[in-house]
Amino acid sequence: MPTPTAHGRPDPETTTLARSRDGRPVADRGDTVCVIGAGASGLTAVKNLAEHGFGVDCYERETGVGGAWNWRHDRSPVYASTHLVSSRPFTQFPDFPMPDDWPDFPHHSQLLAYFERYADHFDLRRYVWFGTEVVRVEPAEDDRWDVTTRSTGGYGPERTSRYAAVLIANGHNWSPKLPRYEGLEQFRGEVMHASSYKDPAQLRGKRVLVVGAGNTGCDIAVEAAQQASRCWHSTRRGYWYAPKYVFGRPVDQVNDTLLALRVPLRVRQWFYHRTLRLTVGDLARFGLPKPDHRVYETHPIANSQLVYHVGHGTISPVPDVARFHPHSVELTDGRQIDPELVVFATGYLPRFEFLDAKILGDDEGVGRPRLWLNAFVPDHPTLAVAGLVQPDSGLFTLSHWQAVLFARLLRLRTTRPERAAAFAARVRSGAGERYSGPVKDSSRHWFEVGHADYLRALERALRDLEGK
Amino acid sequence: MSQHGAAGQRVRLVRDWEWARPVRPVRREVLSATPELEEGRPPLLFVPGFGHGAWAYAEHWLGHAAARGFGAHAVSLRGHGGSGPAPEATLRAYAHDVVQVAAGLPRRAVLVGHGAGALVVAHALARYPARAAVLVAPVLGGWATFGAAVRRNPLGTLPALFGGGLRLSRRQLFSRELPDADARRYAARLGRAARRAQWQLLAGADPEPAVGGPPVLVLGSPDDRVVPASVLTRAARRYGSAPLLFPGMGHDLMLDARWREPIDAILDWLVKEPTRDDRS
């Protein structure tokens, strides 16, 4: 096993002059693994691969770690007031806890500090090439990969290196998903996606329409309630707005107490409905649409303030947008409203522009890869995607274990190839499996997983892999 | 020395109680000694056994480790030393304290646990990928350890069964080489662990496998009147090695007259222990 070279840079003495398919020179990086992105999932991948003895080259297009959680980054979706929606125990890496005197729901700046400390504590920066973006990832012989990179600024030549494996951790919350509406192009008001929303000052004194009831949409609606002269909040359907606290405890911790007690889903749903009825009350009374589904069937929204502001009349809940007119917006119930600013908090779609979409099984190119465990690629045992999950809790624990499983799989490919082959068969047969109860069929829930279901599936995969 | 820790156990990914009922924060006393010159060596985190506080390491080992170029820190488990009170603490809370302090250090730390603190370290290793671990005169629990303790010190041990404090005598803790005044002074500083944690020492669950495959060193004394030599051997075997022995010393190796020998052995081992990159 070659060791990582100093600071993760290719060692000229071990570099051979291989050629890529189209004849470009390729620097052979031996058994080194390439990780794309140094956000939460990329960092934990680097750490766990290095811990399993692999050399690692991590390419990060920005100049710092933290990915989406680094507000300085171009692609960061965080805004000034972003706080976690899952409480600390669910959010932190399983082997590197956040300080226990931090609040239950830390601020995004604390999260960035956490990632920077994680990188320093485990000495990860030496593996990361900052300011370098991945342009192409192409399969080479023997399940290896040619990765072409260049500086993010576009300076200098492209360079291609050959890796034993590639772990994609480029995040899925940076490429805005914009809805299409009739007449949107003619609309004279300001239109923005939530990805461009950074500060409440952008809303001050304006008539604002917020579209979308994800956690971001609800947060922005609450800020508009306090800053804007008028706020409409448009949702396609009714949702369950869970408060962040019930019984004085973070709501996810209460929920997991029931999970720990092995309470069945139906009973949990009943208990949840009951608790919401006691704490939040009947949402229809506030003018919010009645949810058309049971809790746990859409991605959970944790927001204590939305209903409060609806009750104060500072947020007007409205149905879906039907069409835009130059000076007004027509809603599906026929009403016309006249916002000056429309904020689309309509989510994001993953993008892998450096890779042929078919490799990930996304044959239609819509941005929905067909993977096993949302991570492993059929017919490409040395390629995986980390963090492509939308859990009902924090993501980082899931990414951590994905990276551990990938590292152990790579190790087994040399020590026990028959077990690695059995795993490959499992990847092929299980591609596309879901790890949650029934959820609404929308792109918002493409990657939805129940954290306990998903981790149990990963745990089984780890045990099968190692024959325990 | 093994890189695998307790073998044959399964990694657990779903930690529902950890998530649903996180350990409450508490004020934690951490005593530190830092080297004059930063030599890039991993920081050490010393974990005292039941009844002891960070002071036990501050007497000799912290300063000595710092003089040899290691950043050295000792934590008082909750309810001990200068840390906040915690009468209902469990082993999980103690392990939480260790992991919190370790994760707060600037770099991946070496965990050094003494006595029952070694069991706390073994639990912490399942939560934190330590650079290495050292178990000094480890009390890893179980009825065999209890049996040995009852035979040697029935009056100090039996009350612990019924929620009383575990009291170890001066003769168990120190060799006769230690001046009597010192022995009395140290014994007077001893406190007690929480009841539930004491019971867990008898009948608690085994630690989960260590994450990150840290190398583990076990050391102790064949003349320790708390941990029999057979227990030392068993503990070392669990981590795939043999114990390093220091004859003529009592249980509290960090306070005994010849305290310098074991800490020098630990530091020598850490200096010699190949780095992760070299091993791969």
XYZ file of C-alpha atoms in Angstrom:
748
model
C 0.000 0.000 0.000
C 1.668 3.275 -1.012
C 1.583 5.949 1.624
C 0.171 9.370 0.971
C 2.883 11.703 -0.152
C 3.671 14.825 1.802
C 0.674 17.139 1.732
C -1.097 14.712 -0.575
C 0.810 15.886 -3.645
C 1.724 13.335 -6.321
C 5.205 12.010 -5.935
C 7.038 12.384 -9.253
C 9.103 9.278 -8.581
C 6.055 7.015 -8.406
C 4.306 8.740 -11.279
C 4.225 6.765 -14.493
C 3.377 8.078 -17.879
C 0.100 6.289 -18.477
C -2.271 7.689 -21.054
C -5.958 8.412 -20.798
C -8.422 7.158 -23.412
C -7.886 10.217 -25.571
C -4.124 10.126 -25.187
C -3.579 12.696 -22.450
C -0.776 11.934 -19.977
C -2.031 10.575 -16.678
C -0.273 10.713 -13.319
C -0.767 7.326 -11.725
C -1.638 7.752 -8.051
C -1.463 4.039 -7.268
C -3.872 2.948 -4.555
C -4.746 6.500 -3.596
C -8.444 7.305 -3.359
C -9.879 10.532 -4.739
C -12.481 12.402 -2.703
C -14.429 15.186 -4.398
C -15.368 17.976 -2.009
C -14.206 18.956 1.490
C -17.597 19.645 3.012
C -19.030 17.570 5.822
C -19.222 14.337 3.815
C -15.878 14.864 2.079
C -14.052 15.576 5.325
C -15.364 12.487 7.038
C -14.516 10.466 3.916
C -10.925 11.747 3.985
C -10.645 10.995 7.679
C -12.048 7.489 7.459
C -10.164 6.500 4.316
C -6.902 7.721 5.850
C -7.786 5.877 9.062
C -8.142 2.692 7.022
C -4.657 3.236 5.619
C -5.467 4.699 2.202
C -3.684 7.566 0.548
C -6.224 10.290 -0.184
C -6.355 13.243 -2.567
C -9.331 15.463 -1.872
C -10.247 18.189 -4.362
C -12.111 21.221 -3.064
C -13.113 24.020 -5.400
C -13.198 26.566 -2.581
C -10.336 27.700 -0.378
C -11.690 26.354 2.901
C -13.435 23.358 4.382
C -17.111 23.173 5.330
C -18.806 23.070 1.921
C -22.424 24.168 2.210
C -21.858 25.211 5.828
C -19.127 27.701 4.950
C -21.071 30.867 4.237
C -18.060 32.346 2.403
C -18.425 29.746 -0.341
C -20.151 30.590 -3.613
C -22.395 27.593 -3.364
C -23.315 27.887 0.291
C -27.078 27.966 0.856
C -26.815 29.213 4.458
C -28.194 32.593 5.437
C -27.303 34.802 8.379
C -29.815 33.220 10.728
C -29.422 29.547 9.746
C -29.541 27.238 12.727
C -29.594 23.469 12.712
C -32.989 21.832 12.564
C -31.725 18.554 14.021
C -30.360 18.771 17.550
C -26.688 18.259 18.390
C -26.584 14.508 19.124
C -28.170 13.775 15.751
C -25.952 16.163 13.868
C -22.422 15.586 15.089
C -20.065 12.958 13.710
C -20.419 9.805 15.792
C -16.763 9.849 16.843
C -16.213 13.571 17.298
C -18.911 15.180 19.440
C -19.713 18.859 19.431
C -19.014 20.580 22.755
C -21.832 19.664 25.125
C -22.189 23.237 26.335
C -23.250 24.340 22.854
C -26.944 25.018 22.346
C -29.249 22.216 21.220
C -29.522 23.789 17.756
C -26.188 25.482 16.968
C -25.781 28.396 14.555
C -24.170 27.820 11.155
C -21.024 29.657 12.234
C -20.609 27.152 15.069
C -20.995 24.339 12.589
C -18.240 25.781 10.416
C -16.016 26.113 13.483
C -16.794 22.454 14.222
C -15.680 21.345 10.748
C -12.523 23.411 10.955
C -11.724 21.827 14.308
C -12.481 18.357 12.898
C -10.079 19.028 10.007
C -7.342 20.254 12.344
C -7.870 17.624 15.031
C -7.454 14.792 12.528
C -4.879 16.679 10.449
C -6.984 16.445 7.287
C -5.965 19.624 5.468
C -2.785 17.987 4.221
C -4.917 15.710 2.044
C -6.951 18.516 0.466
C -6.121 20.413 -2.707
C -7.964 23.664 -2.169
C -9.008 25.892 -5.042
C -9.088 22.897 -7.360
C -12.198 21.713 -9.108
C -12.877 18.414 -10.737
C -13.638 18.775 -14.423
C -14.044 15.146 -15.478
C -14.196 11.723 -13.905
C -13.840 8.892 -16.415
C -13.535 5.157 -15.934
C -10.119 3.651 -16.738
C -9.108 -0.025 -16.885
C -9.215 -2.294 -13.815
C -12.033 -0.364 -12.122
C -9.773 2.681 -11.776
C -10.670 6.288 -12.529
C -9.087 9.170 -14.394
C -9.837 12.406 -12.619
C -9.148 15.653 -14.434
C -8.780 18.775 -12.342
C -7.969 22.448 -12.812
C -7.729 25.477 -10.609
C -11.123 26.937 -9.764
C -10.108 30.269 -11.204
C -9.463 28.564 -14.540
C -5.749 29.330 -14.484
C -3.124 26.797 -15.373
C -3.479 23.594 -17.354
C -5.835 20.751 -16.603
C -4.231 17.755 -14.986
C -5.372 14.142 -15.057
C -4.574 11.658 -12.302
C -5.491 7.998 -12.096
C -7.040 6.760 -8.844
C -7.929 3.382 -7.425
C -11.311 4.702 -6.373
C -13.402 7.848 -6.271
C -15.777 9.045 -3.586
C -18.042 11.859 -4.726
C -19.005 14.221 -1.907
C -19.914 17.347 -3.840
C -23.128 17.989 -1.922
C -26.667 18.253 -3.187
C -27.853 21.550 -1.751
C -26.232 24.054 -4.067
C -27.851 23.765 -7.506
C -31.231 25.532 -7.185
C -34.352 23.751 -8.313
C -36.496 26.477 -9.884
C -40.144 25.809 -10.577
C -41.673 26.767 -13.928
C -44.676 29.045 -13.856
C -46.616 30.573 -16.662
C -45.788 34.245 -16.996
C -42.768 34.193 -14.672
C -40.568 35.812 -17.337
C -42.955 38.769 -17.633
C -43.173 39.339 -13.892
C -41.773 42.813 -13.119
C -41.051 42.227 -9.428
C -37.837 40.797 -8.028
C -37.434 37.018 -8.098
C -34.791 35.067 -6.238
C -34.062 31.514 -5.176
C -33.446 30.891 -1.476
C -29.825 30.095 -2.379
C -29.312 33.850 -2.933
C -30.991 34.796 0.319
C -28.370 35.754 2.882
C -29.688 38.469 5.140
C -33.059 39.736 6.452
C -32.154 43.197 5.109
C -33.031 41.817 1.669
C -36.659 41.600 2.829
C -36.955 44.842 4.775
C -40.033 46.915 3.977
C -41.011 44.828 0.938
C -44.120 42.860 0.087
C -42.706 39.349 -0.003
C -44.037 36.055 -1.305
C -42.180 32.999 -0.059
C -42.820 29.843 -2.077
C -42.071 26.489 -0.467
C -42.522 24.932 2.944
C -39.177 23.307 3.500
C -37.237 24.295 6.586
C -35.635 27.124 4.588
C -38.969 28.400 3.251
C -40.405 28.471 6.758
C -37.315 30.232 8.156
C -37.473 32.902 5.445
C -41.217 33.368 5.946
C -40.602 33.909 9.663
C -37.911 36.487 8.899
C -40.180 38.181 6.371
C -42.878 38.307 9.050
C -40.529 40.446 11.122
C -38.865 42.494 8.394
C -41.151 42.764 5.385
C -44.207 44.989 5.090
C -46.263 41.968 4.042
C -45.531 38.246 3.833
C -47.405 35.577 1.936
C -46.308 32.004 2.341
C -47.317 29.759 -0.510
C -47.368 25.995 -0.055
C -48.570 23.322 -2.417
C -50.089 21.250 0.367
C -50.622 21.363 4.105
C -47.661 20.333 6.250
C -47.079 19.350 9.834
C -45.168 22.171 11.485
C -43.438 20.570 14.434
C -42.123 22.868 17.122
C -38.399 22.525 17.813
C -39.195 21.674 21.438
C -41.869 19.553 23.061
C -41.942 18.745 26.774
C -38.907 20.996 27.128
C -36.766 18.751 24.958
C -35.690 18.926 21.305
C -38.410 17.248 19.307
C -36.053 14.796 17.573
C -34.834 13.551 20.941
C -38.415 12.936 22.057
C -39.089 11.135 18.789
C -36.016 8.945 19.188
C -37.019 8.051 22.724
C -40.030 6.352 21.109
C -37.791 4.773 18.471
C -35.478 3.480 21.194
C -38.492 1.929 22.895
C -39.321 0.209 19.573
C -42.739 1.860 19.373
C -44.337 0.957 16.007
C -44.744 3.620 13.316
C -48.546 3.785 13.582
C -48.378 4.402 17.331
C -45.645 6.987 16.873
C -47.747 8.746 14.274
C -50.711 8.756 16.650
C -48.540 10.097 19.468
C -47.056 12.734 17.189
C -50.474 13.903 15.994
C -51.671 13.984 19.581
C -48.629 15.992 20.721
C -49.006 18.476 17.869
C -52.694 18.853 18.641
C -51.803 19.617 22.277
C -48.902 21.962 21.572
C -49.538 23.607 18.211
C -53.252 22.984 17.963
C -55.481 22.714 14.919
C -53.544 24.236 12.041
C -56.672 24.695 9.923
C -57.905 27.204 12.517
C -54.926 29.390 11.617
C -55.894 29.307 7.970
C -53.206 26.802 7.103
C -54.280 23.982 4.808
C -54.968 20.658 6.470
C -52.138 18.200 5.783
C -53.121 15.559 3.234
C -50.748 13.029 4.741
C -49.685 11.649 8.093
C -46.540 12.809 9.870
C -43.322 11.056 8.792
C -44.653 10.948 5.197
C -42.986 14.214 4.219
C -39.629 15.608 5.235
C -40.067 16.940 8.768
C -40.313 20.698 9.274
C -39.098 21.943 12.637
C -40.153 25.514 13.165
C -41.650 26.884 16.347
C -42.260 30.369 15.015
C -44.201 29.932 11.791
C -47.558 29.217 13.407
C -46.922 32.000 15.935
C -46.486 34.549 13.153
C -49.484 33.203 11.267
C -51.407 33.751 14.498
C -50.154 37.356 14.612
C -51.255 37.887 11.048
C -47.739 38.721 9.947
C -47.638 35.654 7.682
C -50.574 35.015 5.350
C -50.689 31.379 4.285
C -51.700 31.081 0.641
C -52.041 28.124 -1.742
C -49.824 27.293 -4.705
C -49.044 29.854 -7.377
C -51.117 29.383 -10.568
C -49.394 31.927 -12.819
C -47.516 35.168 -12.778
C -48.755 38.428 -14.306
C -46.470 41.413 -14.867
C -47.605 43.114 -11.644
C -49.280 40.400 -9.669
C -49.333 36.736 -8.839
C -52.420 34.597 -9.325
C -52.960 31.812 -6.820
C -54.705 28.507 -7.417
C -57.744 29.688 -5.448
C -58.150 32.581 -7.903
C -56.844 35.271 -5.562
C -54.396 37.861 -6.885
C -51.570 39.183 -4.716
C -49.001 41.855 -5.536
C -45.584 40.949 -4.078
C -42.508 43.049 -4.860
C -40.190 40.169 -4.098
C -40.734 36.447 -4.674
C -38.404 34.026 -2.889
C -38.434 30.475 -4.254
C -37.462 28.204 -1.384
C -38.074 25.266 -3.664
C -35.023 23.211 -2.899
C -32.035 21.917 -4.778
C -31.158 19.092 -7.110
C -27.872 17.193 -7.123
C -25.496 17.781 -10.013
C -22.547 15.735 -11.125
C -21.471 17.688 -14.166
C -18.026 16.051 -14.163
C -19.448 12.599 -14.690
C -21.531 10.909 -17.385
C -24.976 10.703 -15.765
C -25.391 7.117 -17.015
C -22.515 5.934 -14.837
C -24.612 6.747 -11.777
C -27.666 5.114 -13.330
C -29.346 8.472 -13.978
C -30.284 7.465 -17.521
C -32.674 10.353 -18.071
C -30.208 12.903 -16.750
C -32.729 14.387 -14.303
C -30.371 14.316 -11.350
C -31.642 11.168 -9.664
C -28.889 8.533 -9.534
C -29.857 4.906 -9.066
C -27.695 3.635 -6.231
C -27.716 1.133 -3.409
C -27.800 2.626 0.079
C -27.949 5.952 -1.799
C -24.188 5.570 -2.145
C -22.949 2.535 -4.096
C -22.987 2.410 -7.888
C -23.992 -0.781 -9.720
C -21.197 -2.117 -11.958
C -18.695 0.398 -10.606
C -17.415 -1.063 -7.344
C -14.771 1.622 -6.852
C -17.112 4.583 -7.199
C -19.455 5.844 -4.496
C -21.403 8.945 -3.575
C -21.365 10.199 0.023
C -24.016 12.380 1.605
C -26.679 11.974 -1.093
C -29.365 11.428 1.511
C -32.072 13.595 2.958
C -32.484 12.146 6.435
C -35.118 12.959 9.031
C -32.183 13.904 11.278
C -28.614 15.102 10.775
C -26.618 13.939 7.789
C -23.060 13.675 9.055
C -23.429 10.418 10.974
C -24.787 8.830 7.801
C -21.925 10.154 5.667
C -19.443 8.925 8.258
C -20.685 5.351 8.080
C -20.987 5.455 4.282
C -17.305 6.373 4.171
C -16.388 3.609 6.631
C -18.286 1.056 4.545
C -16.601 2.259 1.342
C -13.159 2.136 2.963
C -13.731 -1.418 4.211
C -15.041 -2.479 0.820
C -11.917 -1.129 -0.869
C -9.729 -2.907 1.656
C -11.599 -6.172 1.107
C -11.105 -5.947 -2.650
C -7.463 -6.849 -2.047
C -7.710 -9.051 1.040
C -10.922 -11.005 0.338
C -12.007 -10.405 -3.266
C -14.814 -13.001 -3.039
C -16.546 -10.957 -0.332
C -16.128 -7.779 -2.363
C -17.706 -9.581 -5.338
C -20.674 -10.646 -3.205
C -21.071 -7.014 -2.153
C -21.044 -5.922 -5.811
C -23.866 -8.364 -6.526
C -25.823 -6.923 -3.609
C -25.279 -3.400 -4.985
C -26.700 -4.466 -8.340
C -29.744 -6.210 -6.896
C -30.516 -3.534 -4.306
C -30.075 -0.374 -6.372
C -32.912 2.057 -5.814
C -34.032 0.625 -2.441
C -35.743 3.064 -0.078
C -35.041 3.403 3.633
C -38.053 5.224 4.925
C -41.724 4.585 5.420
C -44.098 5.693 2.651
C -43.292 9.260 1.577
C -44.915 11.681 -0.848
C -43.684 11.135 -4.373
C -41.839 14.324 -5.252
C -38.260 15.240 -6.082
C -38.082 16.674 -2.578
C -38.242 13.118 -1.279
C -35.993 11.401 -3.812
C -33.281 10.962 -1.237
C -35.450 10.865 1.865
C -34.341 8.267 4.423
C -35.393 7.497 7.963
C -32.147 7.796 9.914
C -32.692 4.637 11.980
C -33.837 2.540 8.995
C -30.951 3.765 6.913
C -28.304 3.190 9.580
C -29.636 -0.318 10.219
C -29.295 -1.052 6.494
C -25.725 0.274 6.565
C -25.017 -1.797 9.668
C -26.261 -4.944 7.931
C -24.105 -4.124 4.911
C -21.040 -3.682 7.129
C -21.663 -7.023 8.837
C -22.322 -8.838 5.579
C -19.179 -7.346 4.149
C -17.071 -8.590 7.014
C -18.898 -11.876 7.380
C -19.980 -11.249 10.986
C 0.328 -4.053 20.455
C -3.013 -4.572 18.838
C -4.715 -2.163 16.514
C -8.039 -3.885 16.859
C -9.208 -3.554 20.423
C -11.734 -5.963 21.827
C -12.171 -8.463 19.044
C -15.321 -10.161 17.894
C -17.723 -7.426 18.897
C -20.034 -5.684 16.531
C -19.962 -2.067 15.628
C -23.258 -0.397 16.528
C -24.471 2.341 14.222
C -27.848 3.068 15.786
C -27.265 4.731 19.127
C -30.810 5.626 19.967
C -30.312 6.241 23.681
C -27.222 8.345 23.004
C -29.388 10.482 20.744
C -32.609 10.437 22.729
C -31.032 11.014 26.129
C -27.724 12.809 25.634
C -25.512 13.152 28.684
C -26.007 16.462 30.444
C -23.106 18.891 30.375
C -21.259 19.535 33.609
C -18.355 21.755 34.655
C -15.186 19.757 34.038
C -11.835 20.287 35.727
C -8.914 19.856 33.339
C -5.349 20.323 34.589
C -2.676 20.776 31.941
C 1.064 21.015 31.532
C 2.393 22.029 28.142
C 5.915 21.625 26.801
C 8.048 24.712 26.284
C 8.721 23.699 22.727
C 5.980 22.264 20.494
C 7.472 19.142 18.918
C 4.361 17.906 17.150
C 3.784 15.054 19.581
C 0.233 13.918 20.257
C -1.396 15.382 23.361
C -1.980 13.024 26.289
C -5.236 12.915 28.192
C -4.996 11.236 31.589
C -8.145 9.771 33.091
C -8.142 9.033 36.816
C -9.821 6.026 38.376
C -12.792 6.079 40.740
C -12.239 8.333 43.720
C -9.260 10.056 42.150
C -9.214 13.448 40.468
C -6.974 15.155 37.959
C -4.767 16.097 40.914
C -3.418 12.531 41.001
C -1.645 13.133 37.701
C -0.747 16.733 38.458
C 1.534 15.529 41.286
C 4.173 14.043 38.982
C 3.108 12.733 35.579
C 1.762 15.883 33.901
C 4.920 17.888 34.496
C 7.161 14.982 33.560
C 5.321 14.332 30.288
C 5.465 18.034 29.414
C 9.193 18.096 30.167
C 9.571 15.292 27.629
C 7.727 17.257 24.963
C 4.161 15.994 25.334
C 1.204 18.268 25.982
C -0.332 16.622 29.048
C -3.864 17.056 30.338
C -5.823 15.366 33.094
C -9.579 15.488 33.510
C -11.547 14.983 36.702
C -14.565 12.825 35.911
C -17.856 14.420 36.951
C -18.351 14.210 40.701
C -14.608 13.956 41.238
C -11.885 16.521 42.004
C -12.825 19.999 40.907
C -15.513 18.924 38.426
C -19.192 19.564 39.032
C -21.210 17.243 41.284
C -22.905 14.260 39.672
C -24.276 11.791 42.247
C -26.285 9.902 39.611
C -23.480 9.592 37.065
C -23.035 6.448 35.011
C -20.073 5.017 33.156
C -21.597 6.503 30.012
C -21.424 9.978 31.555
C -17.807 9.413 32.590
C -16.893 8.248 29.070
C -18.726 11.270 27.713
C -16.529 13.538 29.869
C -13.394 11.925 28.463
C -14.538 12.158 24.844
C -15.595 15.777 25.280
C -12.187 16.788 26.612
C -10.318 14.668 24.038
C -12.296 16.152 21.130
C -11.570 19.617 22.508
C -7.803 19.128 22.267
C -6.145 20.570 19.167
C -5.000 17.214 17.841
C -5.871 13.531 18.089
C -5.086 12.560 21.653
C -3.625 9.575 23.451
C -5.955 8.405 26.228
C -4.344 7.127 29.421
C -6.708 5.594 31.961
C -5.825 4.347 35.432
C -7.799 1.849 37.527
C -11.506 2.099 36.719
C -10.504 5.085 34.583
C -9.115 2.475 32.175
C -12.629 1.060 31.797
C -13.885 4.591 31.181
C -11.171 4.940 28.523
C -12.185 1.605 26.966
C -15.749 2.948 26.646
C -14.483 6.293 25.349
C -12.457 4.510 22.651
C -15.725 3.381 21.066
C -16.702 7.029 20.717
C -13.414 8.688 19.834
C -10.640 7.491 17.489
C -7.722 8.035 19.861
C -4.171 8.167 18.571
C -3.321 5.423 21.074
C -4.520 4.218 24.452
C -2.713 3.237 27.639
C -4.446 1.262 30.367
C -2.609 1.588 33.667
C -3.462 -1.012 36.338
C -6.826 -1.372 34.606
C -9.923 -2.263 36.587
C -12.098 -3.453 33.719
C -14.842 -4.677 36.002
C -16.624 -7.971 36.388
C -17.175 -10.260 39.345
C -13.610 -11.674 39.315
C -12.168 -8.245 40.036
C -14.777 -7.776 42.737
C -13.897 -11.137 44.281
C -10.233 -10.185 44.476
C -11.102 -6.839 46.029
C -13.366 -8.461 48.640
C -10.670 -10.924 49.640
C -8.094 -8.178 50.102
C -10.240 -5.457 51.588
C -13.715 -6.696 52.598
C -14.541 -3.688 54.750
C -13.695 -1.217 52.018
C -15.337 -3.167 49.197
C -18.580 -4.725 50.464
C -20.403 -1.457 51.280
C -20.081 -0.509 47.604
C -22.449 -3.389 46.804
C -25.152 -1.581 48.746
C -24.539 1.889 47.380
C -21.791 2.864 49.795
C -18.433 4.251 48.801
C -15.588 2.076 47.578
C -12.745 2.674 50.014
C -9.276 1.534 49.170
C -6.662 1.365 51.896
C -3.266 3.053 51.739
C -1.594 -0.340 51.622
C -3.559 -1.266 48.493
C -2.742 1.933 46.710
C 0.918 2.523 47.533
C 4.051 0.512 48.146
C 5.919 0.745 51.424
C 8.556 2.837 49.687
C 6.211 5.830 49.662
C 6.678 7.943 52.798
C 3.757 7.489 55.152
C 2.982 11.212 55.214
C 2.570 11.262 51.456
C 0.413 8.151 51.516
C -1.868 9.709 54.147
C -2.052 12.980 52.234
C -3.076 11.243 48.995
C -5.545 8.931 50.717
C -7.193 11.943 52.362
C -7.876 13.449 48.939
C -9.733 10.421 47.637
C -13.415 10.871 46.903
C -15.932 8.389 45.621
C -17.639 7.517 42.372
C -21.385 7.585 41.846
C -23.353 4.532 43.017
C -24.637 3.618 39.589
C -21.162 3.796 38.093
C -19.859 1.528 40.869
C -22.543 -1.042 40.126
C -21.789 -0.833 36.434
C -18.229 -1.774 37.303
C -19.654 -5.124 38.378
C -22.378 -5.749 35.873
C -22.099 -3.145 33.139
C -21.995 -3.925 29.436
C -18.637 -4.605 27.809
C -17.120 -1.703 25.904
C -17.908 -1.606 22.199
C -14.972 -2.040 19.791
C -12.506 0.823 19.687
C -12.923 3.008 16.628
C -9.979 3.854 14.434
C -7.920 0.837 15.542
C -5.657 2.561 18.080
C -2.621 0.710 19.471
C -3.187 -0.147 23.147
C -0.566 -0.579 25.871
C -1.414 -2.245 29.193
C 0.818 -1.792 32.197
C 0.671 -2.404 35.915
C 2.407 -3.968 38.851
C 2.490 -7.651 39.883
C 2.368 -6.340 43.460
C -0.767 -4.275 42.893
C -3.195 -5.190 45.688
C -6.254 -4.094 43.725
C -5.630 -5.575 40.280
C -4.232 -9.127 40.358
C -1.549 -10.001 37.818
C -3.949 -12.435 36.135
C -6.370 -9.587 35.454
C -3.543 -7.532 33.958
C -2.647 -10.397 31.652
C -6.271 -10.850 30.634
C -6.677 -7.142 29.935
C -3.553 -7.060 27.816
C -4.613 -10.184 25.947
C -7.900 -8.533 25.083
C -5.859 -5.993 23.157
C -3.526 -8.596 21.724
C -0.443 -7.996 23.848
C 1.280 -8.737 27.146
C 1.320 -6.316 30.071
C 4.328 -4.208 30.909
C 5.097 -4.871 34.589
C 6.664 -2.727 37.322
C 7.329 -4.958 40.349
C 7.275 -3.454 43.795
C 4.715 -0.738 43.071
C 1.217 -0.269 44.459
C -2.001 0.335 42.509
C -1.506 4.101 42.180
C 1.524 3.989 39.915
C 1.353 7.723 39.221
C 1.651 8.615 42.903
C 3.915 5.858 44.208
C 7.549 6.389 45.100
C 8.866 5.141 41.758
C 6.300 7.037 39.653
C 8.909 7.964 37.059
C 9.412 4.431 35.682
C 5.906 3.775 34.328
C 5.442 7.229 32.796
C 8.843 6.987 31.122
C 7.848 3.586 29.740
C 4.595 5.037 28.389
C 6.362 7.979 26.769
C 9.084 5.733 25.337
C 6.383 3.519 23.828
C 4.653 6.533 22.311
C 7.898 7.810 20.830
C 8.666 4.410 19.345
C 5.112 3.585 18.262
C 5.139 4.007 14.488
C 2.832 6.630 13.088
C -0.324 5.616 11.276
C 1.218 6.537 7.939
C 4.235 4.340 8.570
C 2.054 1.401 9.467
C -0.137 1.541 6.395
